[in-house]
CSV table of C-alpha atoms in Angstrom, one decimal:
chain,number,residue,atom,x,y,z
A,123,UNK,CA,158.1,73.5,160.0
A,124,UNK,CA,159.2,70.2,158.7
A,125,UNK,CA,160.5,67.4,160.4
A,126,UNK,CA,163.8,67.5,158.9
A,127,UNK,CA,164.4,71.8,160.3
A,128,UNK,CA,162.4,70.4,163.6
A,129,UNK,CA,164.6,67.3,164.0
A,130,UNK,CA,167.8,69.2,163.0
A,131,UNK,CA,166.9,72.4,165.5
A,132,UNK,CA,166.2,70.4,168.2
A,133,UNK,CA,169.5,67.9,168.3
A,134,UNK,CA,171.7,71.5,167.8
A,135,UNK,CA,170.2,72.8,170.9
A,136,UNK,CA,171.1,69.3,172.4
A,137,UNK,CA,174.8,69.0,171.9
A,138,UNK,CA,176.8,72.2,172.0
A,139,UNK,CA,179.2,73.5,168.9
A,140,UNK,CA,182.8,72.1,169.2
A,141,UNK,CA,185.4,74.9,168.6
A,142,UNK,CA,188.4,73.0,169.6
A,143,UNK,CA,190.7,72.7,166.3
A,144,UNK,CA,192.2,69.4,167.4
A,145,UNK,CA,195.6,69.0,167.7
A,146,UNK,CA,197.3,67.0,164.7
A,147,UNK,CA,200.7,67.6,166.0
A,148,UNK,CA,199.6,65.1,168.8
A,149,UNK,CA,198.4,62.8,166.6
A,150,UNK,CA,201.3,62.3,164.6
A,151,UNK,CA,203.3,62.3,168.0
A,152,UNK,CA,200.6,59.3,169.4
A,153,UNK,CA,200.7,57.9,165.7
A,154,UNK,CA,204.9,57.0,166.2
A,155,UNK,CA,204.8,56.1,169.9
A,156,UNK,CA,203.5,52.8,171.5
A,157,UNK,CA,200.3,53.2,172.9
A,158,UNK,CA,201.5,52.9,176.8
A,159,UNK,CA,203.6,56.1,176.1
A,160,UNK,CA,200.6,58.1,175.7
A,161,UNK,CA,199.1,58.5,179.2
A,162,UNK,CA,200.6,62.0,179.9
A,163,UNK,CA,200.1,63.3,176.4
A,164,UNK,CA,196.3,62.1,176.6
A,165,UNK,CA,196.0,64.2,179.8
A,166,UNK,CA,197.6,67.4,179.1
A,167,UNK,CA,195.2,67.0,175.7
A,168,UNK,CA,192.4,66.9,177.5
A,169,UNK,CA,193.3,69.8,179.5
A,170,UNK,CA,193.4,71.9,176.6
A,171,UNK,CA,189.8,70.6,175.4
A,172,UNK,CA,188.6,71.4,178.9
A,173,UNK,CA,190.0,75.0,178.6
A,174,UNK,CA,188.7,75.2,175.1
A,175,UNK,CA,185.2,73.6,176.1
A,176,UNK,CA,184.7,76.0,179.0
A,177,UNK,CA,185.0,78.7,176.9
A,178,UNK,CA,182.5,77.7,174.3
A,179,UNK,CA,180.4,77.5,176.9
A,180,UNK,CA,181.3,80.7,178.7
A,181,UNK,CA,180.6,82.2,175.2
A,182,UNK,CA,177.2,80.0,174.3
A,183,UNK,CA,175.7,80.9,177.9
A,184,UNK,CA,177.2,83.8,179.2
A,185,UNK,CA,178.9,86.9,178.0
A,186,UNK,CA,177.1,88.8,174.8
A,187,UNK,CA,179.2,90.9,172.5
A,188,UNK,CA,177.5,92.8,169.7
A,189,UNK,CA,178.7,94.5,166.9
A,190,UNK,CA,177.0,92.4,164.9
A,191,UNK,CA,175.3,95.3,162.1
A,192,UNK,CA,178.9,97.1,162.2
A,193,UNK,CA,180.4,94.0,160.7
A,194,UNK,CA,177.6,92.6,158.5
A,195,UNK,CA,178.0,96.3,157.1
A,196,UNK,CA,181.8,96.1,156.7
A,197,UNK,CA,181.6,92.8,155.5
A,198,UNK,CA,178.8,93.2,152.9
A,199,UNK,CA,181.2,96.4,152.1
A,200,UNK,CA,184.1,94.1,150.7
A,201,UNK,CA,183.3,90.6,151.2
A,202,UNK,CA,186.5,89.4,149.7
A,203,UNK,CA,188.6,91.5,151.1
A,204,UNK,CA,187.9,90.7,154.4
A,205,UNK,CA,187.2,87.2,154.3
A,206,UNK,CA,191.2,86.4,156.0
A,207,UNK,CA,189.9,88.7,158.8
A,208,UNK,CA,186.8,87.5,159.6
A,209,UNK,CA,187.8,84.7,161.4
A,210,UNK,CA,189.2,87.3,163.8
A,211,UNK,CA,186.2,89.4,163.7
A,212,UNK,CA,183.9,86.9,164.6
A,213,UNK,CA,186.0,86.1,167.4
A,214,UNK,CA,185.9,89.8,168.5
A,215,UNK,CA,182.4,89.9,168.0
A,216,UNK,CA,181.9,86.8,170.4
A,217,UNK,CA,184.2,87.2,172.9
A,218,UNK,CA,183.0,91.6,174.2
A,219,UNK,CA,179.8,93.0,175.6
A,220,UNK,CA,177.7,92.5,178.3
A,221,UNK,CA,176.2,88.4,178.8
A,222,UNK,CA,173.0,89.4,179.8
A,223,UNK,CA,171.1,92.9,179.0
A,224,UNK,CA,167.7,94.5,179.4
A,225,UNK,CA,165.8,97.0,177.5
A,226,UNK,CA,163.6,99.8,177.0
A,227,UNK,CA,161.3,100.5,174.2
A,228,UNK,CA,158.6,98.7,172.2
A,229,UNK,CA,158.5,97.7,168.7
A,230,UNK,CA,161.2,97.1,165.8
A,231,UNK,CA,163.5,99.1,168.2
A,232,UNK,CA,164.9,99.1,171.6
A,233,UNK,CA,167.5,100.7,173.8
A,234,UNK,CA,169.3,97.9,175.7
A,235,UNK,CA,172.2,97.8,178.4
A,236,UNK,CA,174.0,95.7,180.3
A,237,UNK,CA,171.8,94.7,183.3
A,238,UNK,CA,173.1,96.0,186.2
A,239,UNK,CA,174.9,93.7,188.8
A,240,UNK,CA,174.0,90.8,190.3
A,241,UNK,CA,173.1,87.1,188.8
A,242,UNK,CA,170.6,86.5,186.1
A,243,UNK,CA,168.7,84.2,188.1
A,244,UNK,CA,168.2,86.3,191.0
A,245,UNK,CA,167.3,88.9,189.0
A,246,UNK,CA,164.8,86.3,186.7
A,247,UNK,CA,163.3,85.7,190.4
A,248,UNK,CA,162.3,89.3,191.2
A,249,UNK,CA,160.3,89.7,188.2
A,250,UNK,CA,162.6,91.4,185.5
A,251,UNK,CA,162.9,90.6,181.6
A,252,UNK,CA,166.5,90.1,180.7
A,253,UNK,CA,168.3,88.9,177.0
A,254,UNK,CA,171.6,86.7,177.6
A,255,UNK,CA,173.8,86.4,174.7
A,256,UNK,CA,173.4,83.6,172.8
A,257,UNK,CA,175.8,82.5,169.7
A,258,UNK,CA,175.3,80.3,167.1
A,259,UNK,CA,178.2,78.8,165.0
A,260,UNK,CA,179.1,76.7,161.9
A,261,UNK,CA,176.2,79.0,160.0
A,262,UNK,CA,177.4,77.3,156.5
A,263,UNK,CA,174.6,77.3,154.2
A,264,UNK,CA,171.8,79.1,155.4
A,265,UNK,CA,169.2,78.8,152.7
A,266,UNK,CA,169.3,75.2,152.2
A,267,UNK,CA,169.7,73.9,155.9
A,268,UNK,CA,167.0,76.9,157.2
A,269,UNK,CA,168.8,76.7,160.9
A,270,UNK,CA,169.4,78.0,162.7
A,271,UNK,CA,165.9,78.8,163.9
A,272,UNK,CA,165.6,82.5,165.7
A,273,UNK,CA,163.0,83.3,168.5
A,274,UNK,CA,160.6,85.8,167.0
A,275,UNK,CA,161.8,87.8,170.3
A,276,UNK,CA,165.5,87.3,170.0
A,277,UNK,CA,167.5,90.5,169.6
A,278,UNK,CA,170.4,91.3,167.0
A,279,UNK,CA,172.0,94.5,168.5
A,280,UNK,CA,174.3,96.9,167.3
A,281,UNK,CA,177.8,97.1,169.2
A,282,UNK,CA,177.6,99.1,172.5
A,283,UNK,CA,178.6,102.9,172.6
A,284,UNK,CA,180.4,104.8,174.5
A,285,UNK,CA,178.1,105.1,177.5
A,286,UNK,CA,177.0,101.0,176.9
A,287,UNK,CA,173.9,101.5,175.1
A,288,UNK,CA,172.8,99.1,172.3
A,289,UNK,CA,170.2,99.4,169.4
A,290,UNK,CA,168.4,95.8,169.2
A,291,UNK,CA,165.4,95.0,166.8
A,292,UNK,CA,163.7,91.9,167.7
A,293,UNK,CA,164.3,89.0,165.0
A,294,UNK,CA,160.8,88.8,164.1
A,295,UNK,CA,160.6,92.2,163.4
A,296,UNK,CA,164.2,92.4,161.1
A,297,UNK,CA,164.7,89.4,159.3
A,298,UNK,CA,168.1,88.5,160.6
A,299,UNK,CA,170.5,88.5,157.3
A,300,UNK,CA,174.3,86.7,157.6
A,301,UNK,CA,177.0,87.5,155.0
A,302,UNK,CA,178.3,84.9,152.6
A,303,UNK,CA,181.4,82.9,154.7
A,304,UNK,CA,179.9,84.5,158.1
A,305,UNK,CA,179.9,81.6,160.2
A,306,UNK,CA,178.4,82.8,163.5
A,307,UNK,CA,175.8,84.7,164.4
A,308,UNK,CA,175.5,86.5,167.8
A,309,UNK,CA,171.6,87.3,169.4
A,310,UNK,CA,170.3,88.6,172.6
A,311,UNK,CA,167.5,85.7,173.7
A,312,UNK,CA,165.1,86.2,175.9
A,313,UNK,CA,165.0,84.5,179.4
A,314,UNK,CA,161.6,82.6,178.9
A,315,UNK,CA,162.1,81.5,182.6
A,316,UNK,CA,159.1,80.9,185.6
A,317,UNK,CA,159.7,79.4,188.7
A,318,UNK,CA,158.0,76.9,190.1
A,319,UNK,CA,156.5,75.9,193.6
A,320,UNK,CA,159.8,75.2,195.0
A,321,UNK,CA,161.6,77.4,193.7
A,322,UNK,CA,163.2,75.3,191.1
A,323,UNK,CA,163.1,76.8,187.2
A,324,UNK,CA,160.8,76.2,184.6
A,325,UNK,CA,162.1,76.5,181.0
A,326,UNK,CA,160.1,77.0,178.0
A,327,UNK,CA,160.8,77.1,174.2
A,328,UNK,CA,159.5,80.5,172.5
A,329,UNK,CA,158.7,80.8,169.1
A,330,UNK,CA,161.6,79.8,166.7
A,331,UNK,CA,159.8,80.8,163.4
A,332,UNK,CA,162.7,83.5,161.8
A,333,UNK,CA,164.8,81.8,159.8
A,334,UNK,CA,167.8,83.7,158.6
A,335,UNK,CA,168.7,84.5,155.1
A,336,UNK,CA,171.2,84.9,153.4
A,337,UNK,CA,172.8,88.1,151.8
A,338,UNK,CA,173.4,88.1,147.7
A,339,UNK,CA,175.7,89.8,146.8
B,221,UNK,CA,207.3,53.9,162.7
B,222,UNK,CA,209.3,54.3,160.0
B,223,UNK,CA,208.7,57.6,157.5
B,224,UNK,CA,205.2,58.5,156.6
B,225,UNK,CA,203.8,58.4,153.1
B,226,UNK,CA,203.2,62.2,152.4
B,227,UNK,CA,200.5,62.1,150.2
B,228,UNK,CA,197.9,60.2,152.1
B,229,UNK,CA,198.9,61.6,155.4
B,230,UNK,CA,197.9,64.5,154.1
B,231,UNK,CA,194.8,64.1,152.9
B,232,UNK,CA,193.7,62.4,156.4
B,233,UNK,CA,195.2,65.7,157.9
B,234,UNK,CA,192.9,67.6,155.7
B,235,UNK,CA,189.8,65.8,156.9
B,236,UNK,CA,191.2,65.8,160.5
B,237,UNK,CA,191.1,69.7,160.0
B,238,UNK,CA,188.5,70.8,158.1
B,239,UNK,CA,185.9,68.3,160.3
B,240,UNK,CA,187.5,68.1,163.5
B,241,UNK,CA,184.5,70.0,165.1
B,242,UNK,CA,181.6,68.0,163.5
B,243,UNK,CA,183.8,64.2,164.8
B,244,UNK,CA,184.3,65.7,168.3
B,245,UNK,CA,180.0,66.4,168.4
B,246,UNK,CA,179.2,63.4,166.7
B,247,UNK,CA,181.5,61.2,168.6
B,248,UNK,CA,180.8,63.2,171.7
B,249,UNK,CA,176.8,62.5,171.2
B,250,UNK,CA,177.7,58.8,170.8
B,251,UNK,CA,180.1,58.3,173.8
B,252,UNK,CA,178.3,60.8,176.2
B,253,UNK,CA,180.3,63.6,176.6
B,254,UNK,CA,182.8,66.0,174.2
B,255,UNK,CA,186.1,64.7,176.1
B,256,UNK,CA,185.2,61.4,175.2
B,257,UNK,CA,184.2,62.0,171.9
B,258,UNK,CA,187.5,64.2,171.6
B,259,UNK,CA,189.6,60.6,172.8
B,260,UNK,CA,187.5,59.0,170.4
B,261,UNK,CA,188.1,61.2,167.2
B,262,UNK,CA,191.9,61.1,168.2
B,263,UNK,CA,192.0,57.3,169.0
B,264,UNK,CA,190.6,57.0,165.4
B,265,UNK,CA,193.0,59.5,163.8
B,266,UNK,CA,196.0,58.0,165.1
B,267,UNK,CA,194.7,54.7,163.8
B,268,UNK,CA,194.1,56.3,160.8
B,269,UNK,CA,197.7,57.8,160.7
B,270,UNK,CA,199.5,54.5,161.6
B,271,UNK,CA,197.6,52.1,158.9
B,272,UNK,CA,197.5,55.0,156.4
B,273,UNK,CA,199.2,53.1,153.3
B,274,UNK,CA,196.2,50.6,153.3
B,275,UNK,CA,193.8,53.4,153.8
B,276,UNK,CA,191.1,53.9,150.8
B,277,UNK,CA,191.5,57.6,148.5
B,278,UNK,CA,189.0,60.2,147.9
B,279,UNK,CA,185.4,60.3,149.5
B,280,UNK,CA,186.3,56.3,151.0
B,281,UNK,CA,188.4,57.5,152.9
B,282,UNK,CA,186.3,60.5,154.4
B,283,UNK,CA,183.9,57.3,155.1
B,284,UNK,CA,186.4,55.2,156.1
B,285,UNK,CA,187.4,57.9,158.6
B,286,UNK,CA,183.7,58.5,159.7
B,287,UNK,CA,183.3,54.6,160.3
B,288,UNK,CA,186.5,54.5,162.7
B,289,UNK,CA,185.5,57.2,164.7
B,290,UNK,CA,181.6,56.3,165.1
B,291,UNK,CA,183.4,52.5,166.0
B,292,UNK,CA,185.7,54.1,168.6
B,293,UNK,CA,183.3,55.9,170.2
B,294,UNK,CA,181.1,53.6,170.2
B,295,UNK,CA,184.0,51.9,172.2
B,296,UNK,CA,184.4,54.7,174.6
B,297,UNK,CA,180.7,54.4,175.4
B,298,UNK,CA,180.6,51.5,176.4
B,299,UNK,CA,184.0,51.4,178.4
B,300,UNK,CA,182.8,54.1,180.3
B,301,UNK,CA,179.0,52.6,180.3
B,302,UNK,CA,178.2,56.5,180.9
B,303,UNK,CA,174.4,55.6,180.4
B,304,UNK,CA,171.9,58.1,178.0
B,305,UNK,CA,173.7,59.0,175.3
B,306,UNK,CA,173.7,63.0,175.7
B,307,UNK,CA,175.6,63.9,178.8
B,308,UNK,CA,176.9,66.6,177.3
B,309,UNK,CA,175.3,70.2,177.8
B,310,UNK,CA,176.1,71.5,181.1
B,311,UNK,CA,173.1,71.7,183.2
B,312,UNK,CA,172.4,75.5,183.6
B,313,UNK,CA,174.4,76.4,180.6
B,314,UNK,CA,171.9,77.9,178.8
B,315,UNK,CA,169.2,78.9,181.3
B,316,UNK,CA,167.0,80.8,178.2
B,317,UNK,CA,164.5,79.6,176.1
B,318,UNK,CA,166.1,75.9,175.1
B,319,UNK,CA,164.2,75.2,178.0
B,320,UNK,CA,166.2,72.7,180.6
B,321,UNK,CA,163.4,70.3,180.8
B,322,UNK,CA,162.5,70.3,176.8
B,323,UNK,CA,166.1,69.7,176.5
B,324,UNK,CA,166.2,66.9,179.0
B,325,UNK,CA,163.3,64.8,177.2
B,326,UNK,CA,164.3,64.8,174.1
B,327,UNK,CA,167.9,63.7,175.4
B,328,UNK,CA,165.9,61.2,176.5
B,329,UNK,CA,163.8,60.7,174.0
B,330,UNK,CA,167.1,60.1,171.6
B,331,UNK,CA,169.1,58.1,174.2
B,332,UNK,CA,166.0,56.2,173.7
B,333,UNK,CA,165.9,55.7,169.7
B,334,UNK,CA,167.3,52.1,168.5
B,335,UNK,CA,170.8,52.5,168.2
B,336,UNK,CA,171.0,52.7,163.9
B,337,UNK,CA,168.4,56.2,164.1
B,338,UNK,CA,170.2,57.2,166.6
B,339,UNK,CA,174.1,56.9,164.7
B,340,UNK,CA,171.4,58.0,161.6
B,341,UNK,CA,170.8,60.7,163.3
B,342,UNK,CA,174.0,62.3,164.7
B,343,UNK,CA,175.5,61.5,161.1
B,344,UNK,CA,172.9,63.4,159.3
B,345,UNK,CA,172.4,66.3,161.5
B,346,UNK,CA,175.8,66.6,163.5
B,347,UNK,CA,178.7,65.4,160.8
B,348,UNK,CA,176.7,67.0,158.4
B,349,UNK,CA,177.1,63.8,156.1
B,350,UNK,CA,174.7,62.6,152.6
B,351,UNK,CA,172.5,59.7,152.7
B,352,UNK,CA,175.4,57.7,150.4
B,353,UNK,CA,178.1,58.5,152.8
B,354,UNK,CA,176.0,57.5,156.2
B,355,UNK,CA,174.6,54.3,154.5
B,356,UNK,CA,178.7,53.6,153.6
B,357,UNK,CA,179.4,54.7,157.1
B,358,UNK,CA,176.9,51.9,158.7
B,359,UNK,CA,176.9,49.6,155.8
B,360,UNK,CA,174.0,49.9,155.0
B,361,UNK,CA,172.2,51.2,151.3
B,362,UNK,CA,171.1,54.7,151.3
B,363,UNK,CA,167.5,53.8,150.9
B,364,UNK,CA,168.1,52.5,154.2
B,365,UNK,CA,169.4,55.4,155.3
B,366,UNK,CA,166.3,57.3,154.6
B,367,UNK,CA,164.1,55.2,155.8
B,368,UNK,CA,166.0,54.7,159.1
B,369,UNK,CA,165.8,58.6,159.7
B,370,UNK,CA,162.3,58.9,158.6
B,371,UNK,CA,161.8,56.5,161.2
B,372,UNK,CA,163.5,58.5,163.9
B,373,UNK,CA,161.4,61.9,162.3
B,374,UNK,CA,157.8,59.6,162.9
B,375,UNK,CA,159.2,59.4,167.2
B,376,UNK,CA,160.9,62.1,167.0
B,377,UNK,CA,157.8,64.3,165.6
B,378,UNK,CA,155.2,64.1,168.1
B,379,UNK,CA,157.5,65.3,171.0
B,380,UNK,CA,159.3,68.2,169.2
B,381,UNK,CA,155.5,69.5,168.1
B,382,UNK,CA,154.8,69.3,171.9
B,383,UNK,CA,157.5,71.3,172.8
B,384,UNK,CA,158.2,74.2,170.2
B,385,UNK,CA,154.7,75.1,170.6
């Protein structure tokens, strides 16, 4: 890997994606006001980041949605056509679905569901293998940048069925593909998780050598 | 304030709103946390906004606009002398493979760059931003630029290798 991906993958997993789409309304208010008439604006600003951050978060650590090959398909269908929706979509896509999931099966394939109750950790602690959802943003030119960097055991999952059930092939077993204009990119990651004497957690990296491509249409 | 040249407002609006993400990370990584790098990016804009008719056109002003926010949160930092520069994942919000001690060195390990490969840095890699435009940002020539960030690669290098391994 060269420095440049290495150095690039590591600061993204350092500082999170920003969302937020600013508020230029207030900046044109500030802009025409004296600056000691912006205290309350500056706070009530701030709240909204707050809001907006949390969720990013929420969204980056915690609840997985999939759907992910349903709308690469309907995308790659008509590309131009849907490129006013897919800002939507990809909302959709990150916002449903189960955070954390586990799976059966071996291979390119596996059947996953929701884990059942309880917190990941606890369950991490008894022994058990779980995917959280992880999403990646602000995918803008895949092929020249090469990040984001997948786990070779990171999942890309169909959207769940009727009874919760998921298809997910591992990324290092299906090259993970993104649309032109797709801009984030949803996965299942593994937990790579061990605790440690007392009791506090022990992190790892796994392998991050799948790249995603691009799709030509 | 009196009435607002359209024109120029307009094209800091576009900037404002097509970049508004990559200022609030790269400020954020420079003051220590996204909220302040959020009061940084809109202390700059509304700077921006009020001295527009002196403001430069075209690609100077994207740098211009760069320059002001890196400066005020630069600011931020150290009014709020909030320590290491990367306060701003929330412990615990990823508990997979980024590994929360992996990530906690090389916050370290950047907090602990000189403060040009570090700005280098965050410009490159956060705002997204060419060697010309960073080396206009810092004011420095874009040969500098390059070497400043292969400089941060050689500390960086060993480290990452240890951990993505």
């Amino acid at each position: 890997m060269s420095d440049d991906v290495l150095v690039r993958d590591a600061l993204y997993r350092l500082e999170p994606e920003v969302a937020d789409r600013g508020n230029w309304a207030q900046v044109l208010a500030d802009a025409g006001r004296e600056p000691g008439e912006r205290g309350a604006r500056r706070v009530s600003r701030r709240l909204i980041l707050a809001l907006s951050l949390l969720a990013v978060l929420g969204v980056a650590a915690a609840t997985p949605a999939l759907g992910l090959r349903d709308a690469i398909q309907r995308w790659a269908a008509a590309p131009e056509e849907q490129t006013l929706d897919q800002a939507a979509d990809m909302r959709r896509l990150a916002e449903g679905g189960p955070n954390d999931i586990q799976c059966i099966g071996t291979g390119a394939e596996l059947t996953c569901a929701k884990a059942p109750g309880g917190q990941a950790l606890e369950r991490l602690r008894a022994g058990e293998v779980l995917y959280g959802r992880h999403v990646y943003g602000d995918i803008t030119n895949v092929v020249d940048s090469g990040v984001p960097f997948l786990e070779s055991d990171e999942l890309l999952c169909t959207a769940p069925d009727a009874d919760g059930q998921m298809v997910c092939s591992p990324a290092g077993k299906v090259p993970p593909t993104v649309s032109p204009g797709q801009r984030m990119l949803v996965t299942y990651r593994r937990y790579h998780v061990t605790f440690g004497p007392s009791g506090n957690t022990i992190g790892r990296h796994g392998e991050r050598t799948v790249p995603l491509t691009s799709r030509q249409e | 304030m009196g009435r607002m040249h359209g024109s120029q407002v307009e094209a800091i609006e576009e900037v404002y709103r097509s970049q508004y993400g990559r200022f609030v990370r790269t400020a954020g990584a420079i003051a220590g946390s996204s909220e302040h790098g959020a009061d940084a990016v809109h202390d700059a804009f509304v700077s921006a906004v009020r001295r527009h008719e002196r403001l430069p056109e075209g690609e100077a002003l994207k740098a211009w606009l760069w320059r002001t926010v890196v400066n005020a949160a630069k600011d931020v930092r150290a009014r709020e002398a909030r320590g290491p520069a990367h306060n701003v994942i929330a412990d615990g919000a990823d508990l997979g493979s980024n590994g929360v001690g992996d990530r906690e060195g090389m916050r370290i390990l950047v907090g602990a760059l000189p403060e040009r490969q570090r700005l280098t840095l965050f410009l490159r890699y956060y705002a997204d931003l060419d060697y010309a435009t960073i080396g206009e940002v810092l004011g420095v020539a874009p040969g500098t630029v390059a070497a400043t960030l292969n400089a941060a690669h050689t500390t960086l290098r060993g480290k990452l290798q240890e951990v993505t391994r």
